[in-house]
Coordinates of C-alpha atoms in Angstrom, one line a residue:
M1 CA -10.9 52.7 104.2
Q2 CA -11.3 55.3 101.0
K3 CA -9.5 58.2 100.9
K4 CA -11.9 61.6 100.9
F5 CA -12.5 63.4 98.1
L6 CA -10.7 66.3 99.1
T7 CA -11.1 67.2 102.8
M8 CA -11.9 71.0 103.6
C9 CA -8.3 71.5 105.6
C10 CA -6.1 70.3 102.6
S11 CA -7.9 72.6 99.9
L12 CA -8.0 75.7 102.4
C13 CA -4.4 74.8 102.3
I14 CA -4.5 75.6 98.7
L15 CA -6.7 78.8 98.5
M16 CA -5.9 80.8 101.7
P17 CA -2.3 81.1 101.4
S18 CA -0.2 83.5 104.3
T19 CA 1.8 86.3 104.2
V20 CA 5.0 85.4 105.6
S21 CA 7.9 87.6 107.4
A22 CA 10.9 88.6 106.5
S23 CA 12.1 87.7 109.3
A24 CA 11.6 83.6 109.4
I25 CA 12.8 80.5 110.3
T26 CA 14.8 79.1 106.5
V27 CA 12.0 77.2 105.7
P28 CA 8.5 79.3 104.6
P29 CA 6.5 78.4 107.4
D30 CA 3.6 76.7 104.9
V31 CA 5.8 75.7 102.0
K32 CA 5.7 72.3 103.1
D33 CA 1.6 72.6 103.3
V34 CA 1.4 74.1 100.1
A35 CA 3.5 71.3 98.2
E36 CA 1.7 68.5 100.2
S37 CA -1.7 69.8 99.9
T38 CA -0.6 70.0 95.9
V39 CA -0.3 66.5 96.0
E40 CA -3.0 65.1 97.6
Y41 CA -5.5 67.2 95.2
S42 CA -3.1 65.6 91.9
K43 CA -4.4 62.2 93.6
S44 CA -8.2 63.5 93.7
F45 CA -8.3 63.2 89.5
G46 CA -10.9 61.0 88.2
Y47 CA -11.5 60.4 91.9
R48 CA -15.5 60.6 92.0
A49 CA -15.3 58.0 88.9
R50 CA -13.2 55.6 91.0
F51 CA -14.9 56.1 94.1
E52 CA -18.8 55.3 92.7
Q53 CA -16.7 52.6 90.9
E54 CA -15.4 51.4 94.7
L55 CA -19.3 52.1 95.9
N56 CA -20.7 49.5 93.2
D57 CA -18.0 46.7 93.6
A58 CA -18.6 47.3 97.8
S59 CA -22.1 47.1 97.2
L60 CA -21.8 43.7 94.5
N61 CA -19.2 42.3 97.8
K62 CA -21.6 43.3 100.4
Q63 CA -24.3 41.2 98.1
Q64 CA -21.9 38.4 97.8
M65 CA -20.9 37.9 101.0
E66 CA -24.7 38.1 102.4
K67 CA -25.1 35.3 99.9
E68 CA -22.1 32.9 100.9
M69 CA -23.3 33.7 104.7
A70 CA -26.7 32.4 103.4
A71 CA -24.9 29.5 101.9
S72 CA -22.9 28.8 104.7
W73 CA -25.5 28.8 107.0
S74 CA -27.9 26.7 104.7
S75 CA -25.5 23.8 105.1
V76 CA -25.1 24.7 108.4
V77 CA -28.9 23.6 109.2
R78 CA -28.6 20.6 106.0
L79 CA -25.7 19.0 108.3
L80 CA -27.3 19.8 111.4
E81 CA -30.5 17.6 110.2
Q82 CA -28.3 15.1 108.9
A83 CA -26.0 14.8 111.9
E84 CA -29.7 14.6 113.9
K85 CA -31.2 11.5 111.7
N86 CA -28.0 9.8 112.0
R87 CA -27.7 10.7 115.8
T88 CA -31.4 9.5 116.3
L89 CA -30.5 6.1 114.0
L90 CA -27.2 5.3 116.2
N91 CA -29.2 5.5 119.2
A92 CA -32.0 3.3 118.1
N93 CA -29.5 0.9 116.6
Q94 CA -27.5 1.4 120.3
E95 CA -30.8 0.3 121.7
L96 CA -32.0 -2.2 119.7
L97 CA -28.4 -3.6 119.5
Q98 CA -28.6 -4.0 123.3
H99 CA -31.9 -6.2 123.1
M100 CA -30.3 -8.0 120.9
L101 CA -27.7 -9.2 122.7
Q102 CA -29.9 -9.9 125.2
D103 CA -31.5 -12.1 123.4
N104 CA -28.2 -13.6 122.1
S105 CA -27.3 -14.1 125.7
A106 CA -30.2 -16.2 126.0
Y107 CA -30.2 -18.3 123.0
E108 CA -26.5 -19.3 124.3
Q109 CA -27.7 -20.3 127.7
R110 CA -30.4 -22.3 126.2
V111 CA -28.0 -23.9 123.4
Q112 CA -25.7 -25.0 126.2
E113 CA -29.0 -26.4 128.6
L114 CA -30.0 -28.2 125.6
E115 CA -26.4 -29.8 124.7
E116 CA -26.0 -30.7 127.8
K117 CA -29.4 -32.5 127.7
S118 CA -28.7 -34.0 124.7
K119 CA -25.7 -35.4 126.3
N120 CA -27.6 -36.7 128.9
A121 CA -30.2 -38.2 127.3
W122 CA -27.7 -40.1 124.7
S123 CA -26.3 -41.0 127.6
A124 CA -29.1 -42.9 129.3
A125 CA -30.1 -44.0 126.3
A126 CA -26.5 -46.0 125.6
D127 CA -26.7 -47.2 129.3
A128 CA -30.3 -48.8 128.5
A129 CA -29.6 -50.2 125.5
N130 CA -26.3 -51.8 126.9
Y131 CA -28.4 -53.7 129.4
A132 CA -30.8 -54.5 127.3
E133 CA -27.7 -56.4 125.1
G134 CA -26.7 -57.6 128.3
L135 CA -30.2 -59.5 129.4
D136 CA -30.1 -60.8 126.0
D137 CA -26.7 -62.3 125.8
A138 CA -27.8 -63.9 129.3
Q139 CA -30.2 -66.5 127.6
I140 CA -32.8 -66.6 130.4
E141 CA -35.0 -69.1 129.4
G142 CA -38.4 -68.7 129.6
S143 CA -40.9 -66.2 129.2
L144 CA -40.7 -63.6 132.1
A145 CA -36.9 -63.0 130.3
E146 CA -38.2 -62.7 127.3
E147 CA -40.6 -59.9 128.5
Q148 CA -37.6 -58.3 130.3
V149 CA -35.5 -58.3 127.7
S150 CA -38.1 -56.9 125.5
A151 CA -39.4 -53.7 128.1
A152 CA -35.2 -53.3 128.5
Y153 CA -34.5 -52.8 124.6
A154 CA -38.1 -50.6 124.5
Y155 CA -37.1 -48.2 127.4
A156 CA -33.5 -47.5 125.6
G157 CA -35.5 -47.1 122.3
R158 CA -37.7 -44.6 124.3
L159 CA -34.5 -43.0 125.2
Q160 CA -33.1 -43.1 122.2
G161 CA -35.8 -41.3 120.6
Q162 CA -36.2 -38.6 123.4
A163 CA -32.4 -37.8 122.4
E164 CA -32.9 -37.7 118.8
S165 CA -36.4 -35.3 120.4
I166 CA -34.0 -32.9 121.9
D167 CA -30.8 -33.0 119.3
A168 CA -34.0 -31.6 116.7
E169 CA -34.2 -29.0 118.8
L170 CA -30.7 -28.0 119.3
E171 CA -30.3 -28.2 116.4
K172 CA -33.4 -25.6 115.8
V173 CA -32.5 -23.4 117.8
L174 CA -28.5 -23.4 116.9
L175 CA -30.5 -22.4 113.5
E176 CA -32.4 -19.3 115.2
Y177 CA -29.4 -18.3 117.5
E178 CA -27.2 -18.2 113.9
A179 CA -29.6 -16.3 112.3
M180 CA -29.6 -14.3 115.7
Q181 CA -25.8 -13.4 115.2
N182 CA -26.3 -12.8 111.8
K183 CA -28.3 -10.1 112.6
T184 CA -26.5 -8.3 115.4
D185 CA -23.0 -8.1 113.2
L186 CA -25.0 -7.0 110.4
L187 CA -26.4 -4.6 113.3
V188 CA -23.0 -3.9 114.8
E189 CA -22.2 -2.8 111.2
V190 CA -24.8 -0.8 110.7
R191 CA -23.8 1.1 114.1
D192 CA -20.5 1.5 113.1
E193 CA -20.9 2.8 109.7
T194 CA -23.6 5.5 110.9
A195 CA -21.2 6.1 113.8
A196 CA -18.1 7.0 111.6
E197 CA -20.6 8.9 109.1
L198 CA -21.9 10.8 112.1
V199 CA -17.9 11.9 113.3
E200 CA -17.0 12.9 109.8
Q201 CA -20.6 14.8 109.7
E202 CA -19.8 16.6 112.7
K203 CA -16.5 17.4 111.6
E204 CA -18.0 19.1 108.3
L205 CA -20.0 20.8 110.5
A206 CA -17.5 21.8 112.8
E207 CA -16.1 23.3 109.4
S208 CA -18.7 24.5 108.2
M209 CA -20.0 27.1 111.2
Y210 CA -16.1 28.3 111.3
N211 CA -16.7 28.9 107.6
A212 CA -20.3 30.6 108.3
G213 CA -18.9 33.0 110.7
R214 CA -16.0 33.8 109.1
Y215 CA -18.5 34.5 106.2
M216 CA -20.5 36.3 108.7
D217 CA -17.6 38.9 109.5
Y218 CA -16.7 39.0 106.1
A219 CA -20.5 39.8 105.3
S220 CA -20.6 42.2 108.5
E221 CA -16.8 44.0 107.3
G222 CA -18.2 44.2 103.7
R223 CA -22.0 46.0 105.3
F224 CA -20.0 48.3 107.1
Y225 CA -17.6 49.6 104.3
Y226 CA -20.6 50.1 102.8
E227 CA -22.4 52.0 104.9
Q228 CA -19.2 53.9 105.5
L229 CA -19.1 54.7 101.6
L230 CA -22.5 55.9 101.6
K231 CA -22.1 58.4 104.6
E232 CA -19.2 59.6 102.7
K233 CA -20.8 60.0 99.6
K234 CA -23.8 62.1 101.6
N235 CA -20.9 64.2 103.5
P236 CA -17.4 63.7 101.6
Y237 CA -15.7 66.0 103.6
Q238 CA -16.2 64.9 107.2
D239 CA -13.5 65.2 109.3
L240 CA -12.2 65.7 113.1
S241 CA -8.6 65.6 113.3
G242 CA -5.3 67.3 115.4
F243 CA -1.8 67.3 116.0
V244 CA 0.8 68.1 118.2
R245 CA 4.4 68.9 118.6
N246 CA 7.7 69.3 120.1
N247 CA 9.7 71.9 118.4
F248 CA 13.5 72.8 120.1
F249 CA 15.6 75.1 118.6
N250 CA 19.0 75.6 119.8
W251 CA 21.7 77.9 118.3
H252 CA 25.0 79.8 119.7
G253 CA 28.1 81.6 118.1
N254 CA 30.2 84.7 118.7
G255 CA 29.4 84.3 122.5
W256 CA 25.3 84.6 122.1
S257 CA 23.3 81.6 123.0
G258 CA 19.7 81.2 123.5
S259 CA 17.6 78.2 122.6
Q260 CA 13.6 78.2 122.2
F261 CA 10.7 75.1 123.1
V262 CA 7.5 75.3 121.1
Q263 CA 4.5 73.3 121.5
P264 CA 1.7 74.1 118.6
Y265 CA -1.8 72.5 119.4
Y266 CA -4.1 71.6 116.6
F267 CA -7.5 71.0 116.0
G268 CA -9.7 71.2 113.1
Y269 CA -13.3 69.7 111.7
A270 CA -14.1 70.0 108.1
N271 CA -18.5 69.0 107.7
K272 CA -19.2 69.2 104.0
N273 CA -18.6 72.4 102.8
N274 CA -17.5 73.9 106.0
Y275 CA -14.5 74.1 108.1
W276 CA -13.1 75.1 111.6
G277 CA -10.0 75.2 112.9
L278 CA -8.6 76.1 116.5
N279 CA -4.0 76.5 116.4
F280 CA -2.2 77.9 119.5
N281 CA 1.2 77.3 120.6
Y282 CA 3.4 76.9 124.1
V283 CA 6.5 79.3 124.0
S284 CA 9.3 78.4 126.6
S285 CA 12.0 80.9 125.1
K286 CA 15.7 81.5 127.2
N287 CA 18.5 83.9 125.6
T288 CA 21.5 82.9 127.6
T289 CA 23.6 85.5 126.2
P290 CA 25.9 87.2 129.4
G291 CA 24.4 90.8 129.8
H292 CA 21.3 90.0 127.9
E293 CA 19.4 87.0 129.8
G294 CA 16.0 86.3 129.4
K295 CA 13.5 84.1 129.8
I296 CA 9.5 83.8 129.1
N297 CA 7.4 80.9 129.4
T298 CA 3.8 81.5 127.5
F299 CA 1.0 80.8 125.5
T300 CA 0.9 82.5 122.1
D301 CA -2.2 84.1 120.9
T302 CA -5.5 81.3 119.7
L303 CA -6.6 81.6 116.0
L304 CA -9.3 80.6 115.3
Y305 CA -10.7 80.4 111.7
F306 CA -14.0 79.6 110.0
S307 CA -14.6 78.9 106.2
T308 CA -17.7 77.6 104.1
R309 CA -16.9 76.6 100.3
N310 CA -19.7 77.0 97.4
S311 CA -18.6 75.1 94.9
K312 CA -20.3 74.8 90.7
D313 CA -19.3 73.6 87.9
K314 CA -16.3 75.3 87.5
Y315 CA -15.8 77.8 90.1
I316 CA -15.3 77.3 93.7
V317 CA -16.3 80.6 95.9
D318 CA -14.7 80.4 100.0
Y319 CA -15.6 82.6 102.7
N320 CA -13.0 82.9 105.1
L321 CA -13.1 84.5 108.6
G322 CA -10.2 84.3 110.8
I323 CA -9.5 85.5 114.5
N324 CA -6.8 86.1 116.5
I325 CA -7.7 85.6 120.2
P326 CA -5.0 87.3 122.7
T327 CA -4.4 84.5 124.5
G328 CA -0.6 85.3 124.5
K329 CA 1.7 87.7 126.3
T330 CA 2.0 91.3 125.3
K331 CA 3.3 93.2 128.2
L332 CA 6.9 92.0 128.5
S333 CA 9.4 93.2 131.1
S334 CA 13.1 94.3 130.1
Y335 CA 14.7 90.8 131.0
E336 CA 11.2 88.4 129.4
R337 CA 12.1 91.3 126.1
N338 CA 15.6 90.0 126.1
A339 CA 13.8 86.5 125.4
R340 CA 13.0 87.7 122.3
M341 CA 15.2 86.6 119.7
D342 CA 15.2 87.0 116.3
E343 CA 13.0 84.8 114.0
D344 CA 15.5 83.6 111.7
L345 CA 17.2 81.4 114.6
V346 CA 13.9 80.4 116.7
R347 CA 10.5 80.3 115.5
F348 CA 8.5 82.8 117.7
A349 CA 10.5 86.5 118.5
E350 CA 6.5 88.0 119.4
F351 CA 4.2 86.1 121.7
G352 CA 0.9 88.0 120.9
E353 CA -1.0 91.3 119.8
G354 CA -4.8 92.5 120.4
W355 CA -7.5 91.0 119.1
N356 CA -7.8 90.5 115.3
F357 CA -10.5 89.8 112.6
T358 CA -10.1 88.6 109.3
P359 CA -12.2 87.9 106.9
G360 CA -11.7 87.1 103.5
I361 CA -13.0 85.7 100.0
A362 CA -11.2 83.0 97.3
V363 CA -12.2 82.6 93.9
T364 CA -11.0 79.9 92.3
R365 CA -11.9 78.8 88.2
R366 CA -11.2 75.1 87.6
I367 CA -9.3 75.6 83.8
W368 CA -9.4 72.6 81.5
G369 CA -10.8 70.3 84.0
D370 CA -8.9 69.8 87.2
K371 CA -5.6 69.5 86.3
D372 CA -5.2 73.6 86.7
L373 CA -7.3 75.9 88.8
L374 CA -6.5 79.8 89.1
T375 CA -7.9 81.2 92.2
V376 CA -7.8 85.4 93.1
G377 CA -8.4 85.6 96.3
T378 CA -8.2 88.6 99.1
S379 CA -8.7 89.8 102.8
Y380 CA -8.7 92.3 105.4
S381 CA -7.5 92.1 108.8
F382 CA -9.1 94.6 111.1
K383 CA -5.8 94.8 113.9
G384 CA -6.5 95.5 117.8
A385 CA -4.2 97.3 119.7
Y386 CA -2.2 96.0 122.7
D387 CA 0.7 97.2 124.9
P388 CA 4.3 95.6 124.2
T389 CA 5.7 96.2 127.5
S390 CA 4.9 96.2 131.0
D391 CA 7.7 99.0 132.0
I392 CA 7.8 101.4 129.8
D393 CA 4.2 104.5 129.8
D394 CA 2.7 105.2 127.1
D395 CA 4.1 103.0 124.6
K396 CA 0.4 100.9 123.7
L397 CA 0.5 100.0 119.7
N398 CA -2.8 100.4 117.1
P399 CA -1.0 98.2 114.6
G400 CA -2.9 99.4 111.1
N401 CA -5.1 97.0 109.3
E402 CA -3.5 95.2 106.5
W403 CA -5.4 94.2 103.2
Q404 CA -4.0 91.2 101.4
K405 CA -4.6 90.4 97.9
Y406 CA -3.4 87.0 95.9
L407 CA -3.5 85.6 92.7
R408 CA -2.8 81.5 92.6
W409 CA -2.0 79.0 89.7
Q410 CA -1.8 75.7 90.4
H411 CA -0.9 73.0 87.2
A412 CA -1.1 69.1 88.8
E413 CA -0.2 66.2 87.0
E414 CA -0.3 62.3 88.5
K415 CA 3.7 62.8 88.8
W416 CA 4.3 66.7 88.9
Q417 CA 3.0 69.5 90.0
L418 CA 3.6 73.2 89.8
V419 CA 1.9 76.4 92.7
G420 CA 3.0 80.0 91.3
E421 CA 1.7 82.8 93.6
V422 CA 1.6 86.5 93.9
L423 CA 1.0 88.3 97.0
H424 CA 0.6 91.5 98.0
T425 CA 0.0 93.2 101.3
S426 CA -0.2 96.7 102.7
S427 CA -0.9 98.4 105.9
A428 CA -2.6 101.5 106.9
E429 CA -0.7 103.8 109.5
S430 CA 0.5 102.6 112.8
K431 CA 0.5 104.9 116.1
I432 CA 1.6 104.4 119.6
A433 CA 0.0 105.9 122.6
D434 CA 2.6 108.6 123.1
G435 CA 1.5 110.4 119.8
T436 CA 4.1 108.6 117.5
A437 CA 2.5 107.5 114.1
F438 CA 4.1 105.3 110.8
D439 CA 3.7 103.7 107.9
T440 CA 4.4 99.9 107.1
G441 CA 5.5 99.7 103.4
A442 CA 4.0 97.4 101.0
V443 CA 4.7 93.8 100.9
W444 CA 5.5 91.9 97.9
E445 CA 6.2 88.3 97.5
T446 CA 6.5 85.3 94.2
R447 CA 6.2 81.8 95.4
L448 CA 7.1 78.9 93.2
T449 CA 6.5 75.3 94.3
Y450 CA 7.6 72.3 92.3
N451 CA 6.9 68.6 92.8
R452 CA 8.0 65.5 91.4
N453 CA 7.4 62.2 91.2
L454 CA 11.0 60.6 90.7
S455 CA 9.9 56.6 91.1
K456 CA 6.8 54.7 92.6
D457 CA 9.1 54.9 95.6
Q458 CA 10.8 58.5 95.7
A459 CA 9.7 62.3 95.4
L460 CA 11.4 65.5 95.2
M461 CA 9.7 69.3 96.0
L462 CA 11.7 72.3 95.0
Y463 CA 10.8 75.8 95.9
Y464 CA 11.7 79.3 95.4
W465 CA 10.2 81.9 97.5
Y466 CA 10.5 86.1 96.9
Y467 CA 9.9 88.4 99.7
H468 CA 10.3 92.2 99.2
E469 CA 9.0 95.1 101.4
N470 CA 9.4 98.8 100.3
N471 CA 10.7 99.1 104.0
E472 CA 10.0 97.2 107.3
I473 CA 9.2 99.0 110.4
I474 CA 9.4 97.7 113.8
L475 CA 8.4 100.9 116.0
N476 CA 10.2 104.0 114.7
K477 CA 12.7 102.5 113.3
R478 CA 13.6 102.4 110.0
V479 CA 15.1 99.8 107.7
E480 CA 16.2 100.1 103.7
E481 CA 14.5 97.7 101.7
S482 CA 15.6 94.2 102.3
P483 CA 15.1 91.3 99.9
V484 CA 14.6 87.6 101.0
H485 CA 15.0 84.8 98.6
Y486 CA 14.2 81.5 100.4
F487 CA 14.7 78.2 97.9
G488 CA 15.3 74.5 98.7
T489 CA 14.5 71.2 98.1
E490 CA 13.6 67.9 100.0
W491 CA 13.5 64.6 98.9
K492 CA 11.1 61.8 99.8
K493 CA 11.9 57.7 100.3
H494 CA 9.1 55.6 100.8
L495 CA 10.9 53.0 102.4
S496 CA 8.2 50.6 103.2
K497 CA 4.4 51.4 103.3
K498 CA 4.5 52.7 106.7
T499 CA 7.5 55.1 106.6
D500 CA 9.5 57.4 104.7
L501 CA 13.2 59.2 105.3
R502 CA 13.1 62.8 104.1
L503 CA 16.5 65.0 103.5
A504 CA 15.9 68.4 102.9
A505 CA 18.1 71.8 102.3
D506 CA 17.1 74.9 102.8
I507 CA 18.4 78.3 101.9
M508 CA 18.1 81.9 103.2
I509 CA 19.8 84.9 101.3
A510 CA 18.7 88.3 102.9
N511 CA 20.3 91.2 100.4
G512 CA 20.5 94.5 101.8
I513 CA 20.8 95.8 105.8
R514 CA 18.3 94.1 107.4
Y515 CA 16.8 94.4 111.8
S516 CA 17.6 92.5 113.8
S517 CA 15.7 92.0 117.3
L518 CA 19.0 90.1 118.6
T519 CA 20.8 92.7 119.1
D520 CA 18.8 95.6 118.6
S521 CA 20.9 96.4 115.3
Y522 CA 21.2 96.4 111.5
V523 CA 22.8 93.6 109.9
D524 CA 24.4 93.1 106.3
D525 CA 23.8 90.5 103.9
R526 CA 22.5 87.4 106.1
K527 CA 22.8 84.3 104.8
K528 CA 21.7 80.8 106.3
V529 CA 21.4 77.2 105.1
T530 CA 20.1 74.0 106.8
F531 CA 20.7 70.5 106.2
G532 CA 17.8 67.8 107.6
I533 CA 16.9 64.4 107.6
G534 CA 13.2 63.5 108.5
Y535 CA 11.2 60.4 109.2
D536 CA 7.4 59.2 108.9
L537 CA 5.7 56.5 110.4
K538 CA 2.3 56.2 109.5
M539 CA 0.9 54.1 112.5
D540 CA -2.4 53.3 111.4
D541 CA -5.1 54.8 109.1
R542 CA -5.8 57.5 111.5
N543 CA -2.1 58.2 113.5
K544 CA 0.9 59.6 112.0
L545 CA 4.2 60.6 114.0
S546 CA 7.3 62.3 112.2
L547 CA 10.6 63.6 113.3
D548 CA 13.2 65.4 112.4
I549 CA 16.7 66.8 113.1
Q550 CA 17.9 69.9 111.5
H551 CA 21.5 71.8 111.6
F552 CA 21.8 75.4 110.5
S553 CA 24.7 78.0 110.1
M554 CA 23.5 81.8 109.5
H555 CA 26.5 84.6 109.0
D556 CA 25.5 88.4 109.4
G557 CA 27.4 91.0 107.9
K558 CA 28.3 93.8 109.8
N559 CA 26.0 95.5 112.1
S560 CA 24.9 99.1 112.5
N561 CA 27.0 98.7 116.4
G562 CA 29.9 98.8 115.4
D563 CA 29.6 95.0 115.4
E564 CA 32.0 92.5 112.9
A565 CA 30.3 89.6 111.0
R566 CA 29.0 87.1 113.3
E567 CA 28.6 83.2 112.9
Y568 CA 25.6 81.5 114.4
R569 CA 25.0 78.1 114.3
G570 CA 22.6 75.5 116.3
F571 CA 20.8 72.1 116.0
N572 CA 16.3 72.2 115.8
F573 CA 14.8 69.1 116.9
L574 CA 11.3 68.5 115.7
T575 CA 8.5 66.0 116.2
S576 CA 5.2 66.1 115.2
F577 CA 2.0 63.3 116.2
Y578 CA -1.2 63.9 113.5
H579 CA -4.3 62.0 115.1
T580 CA -7.6 61.9 112.7
F581 CA -10.6 61.5 114.8

């Protein structure tokens, strides 16, 4: 089935970058989405023309298959009529042959009877002739003797005449019998020829019916494909998809250890210029460090996302609304708070917030055709209050609203693509129920993402993302500036039409001091390196399975608690299943 012009989900990845926290896992969560969406966009060049050509080809193919189907069924009807005629002729031939065989049998019996009569007649005539000759040889004198001899010869003559008459009748019957035999032989020959022809016609009929059924299937498939293309032309962005993942993060080092299981769920639906999505996670987090044990099993908050698009010749305008529904757990006990491990080691250190509403708008300008897109966007988050603990009074947090602005440029060739982004996020004052108030520093981000097709079966992705926060404040703890550098690469090899092999390397370097929620301290110059191998299996057009194994090592300098440098190591096991309905 034809790929879509450019699915709404994919285009939203292009137009709506998300803010990445400085304390995130080694690979920024959406760097692969940006890279893959750009590749998909590059495949859409000239798509409308190709789509119209494919639609025309499908229409011609549908018409051709319908003609072939009609011709096949016409051949079937013709062969059925011929076979029926030959079957009728064969039946009549069989009936006539049966009558002729009966007549032949009667003629055979008549010939046998006449031959027997002829034999008896000639034998009687011979006996009479011998008797007459015997009287004549006796030379009996007198008139009476002569009359007897004459009578004997006359009787013998009459018997001979009767025998000759019987022979004449026998000859006539033999001629008629021979003629009947010739007709019978001819009729048998015609029967055999008709039967053989009927057998061949039935074979040809069976083959024609098979071909007709095949062409009917082809015509049905062609009609269905053509109707699907027409439907896609009227509504090119209709798509319902979802995925479920199972991600396991495990780490240890310097007597500290922990693990986290994360199961993300996503559902999305695109219809014409409208899109909505839903995303939430199930998290099981466990800190097994002696003296710092903690565990929590909970769902995270649920994100609802709505978008509508207005597309003109050179401009694309997207109106967006994100809603954070507080389905996660925020009121954590001391034991549960110990399960909030560092997000450079696991996926989640926070499991919920309050209600958040984030409207946004993005304007994209097509430059020099479709290869270059320039996007200017902004969004504003209205953040609701929430209580982060269950055993501490007067600590309800009312986070400040956030305003994000971004500029994005994308250049996409068929063999390579480059994306550059600049983002700025500023926050209003945050307040705590005990009267404490603080400001969160502004965040600047710079992102560069590059894709390159090395050959028909190999591709390479490179990225460098820079994150800089003027100061990072967690509740009332102020930290100096800590710029973070993310850079890495992924090499992909197409093993077959359905399978891909991926090798990846990712590096995070945090300069300066940085707050660690794991040890509740400030660490110097954190560095983390991750190596991974992945495998993708496209089971069919609607289902895809991805498997990843990652190994990482992370180094922290001295921390504010007086501890020496630390080393952490661990493995991540990631699985994903994607399904399009």
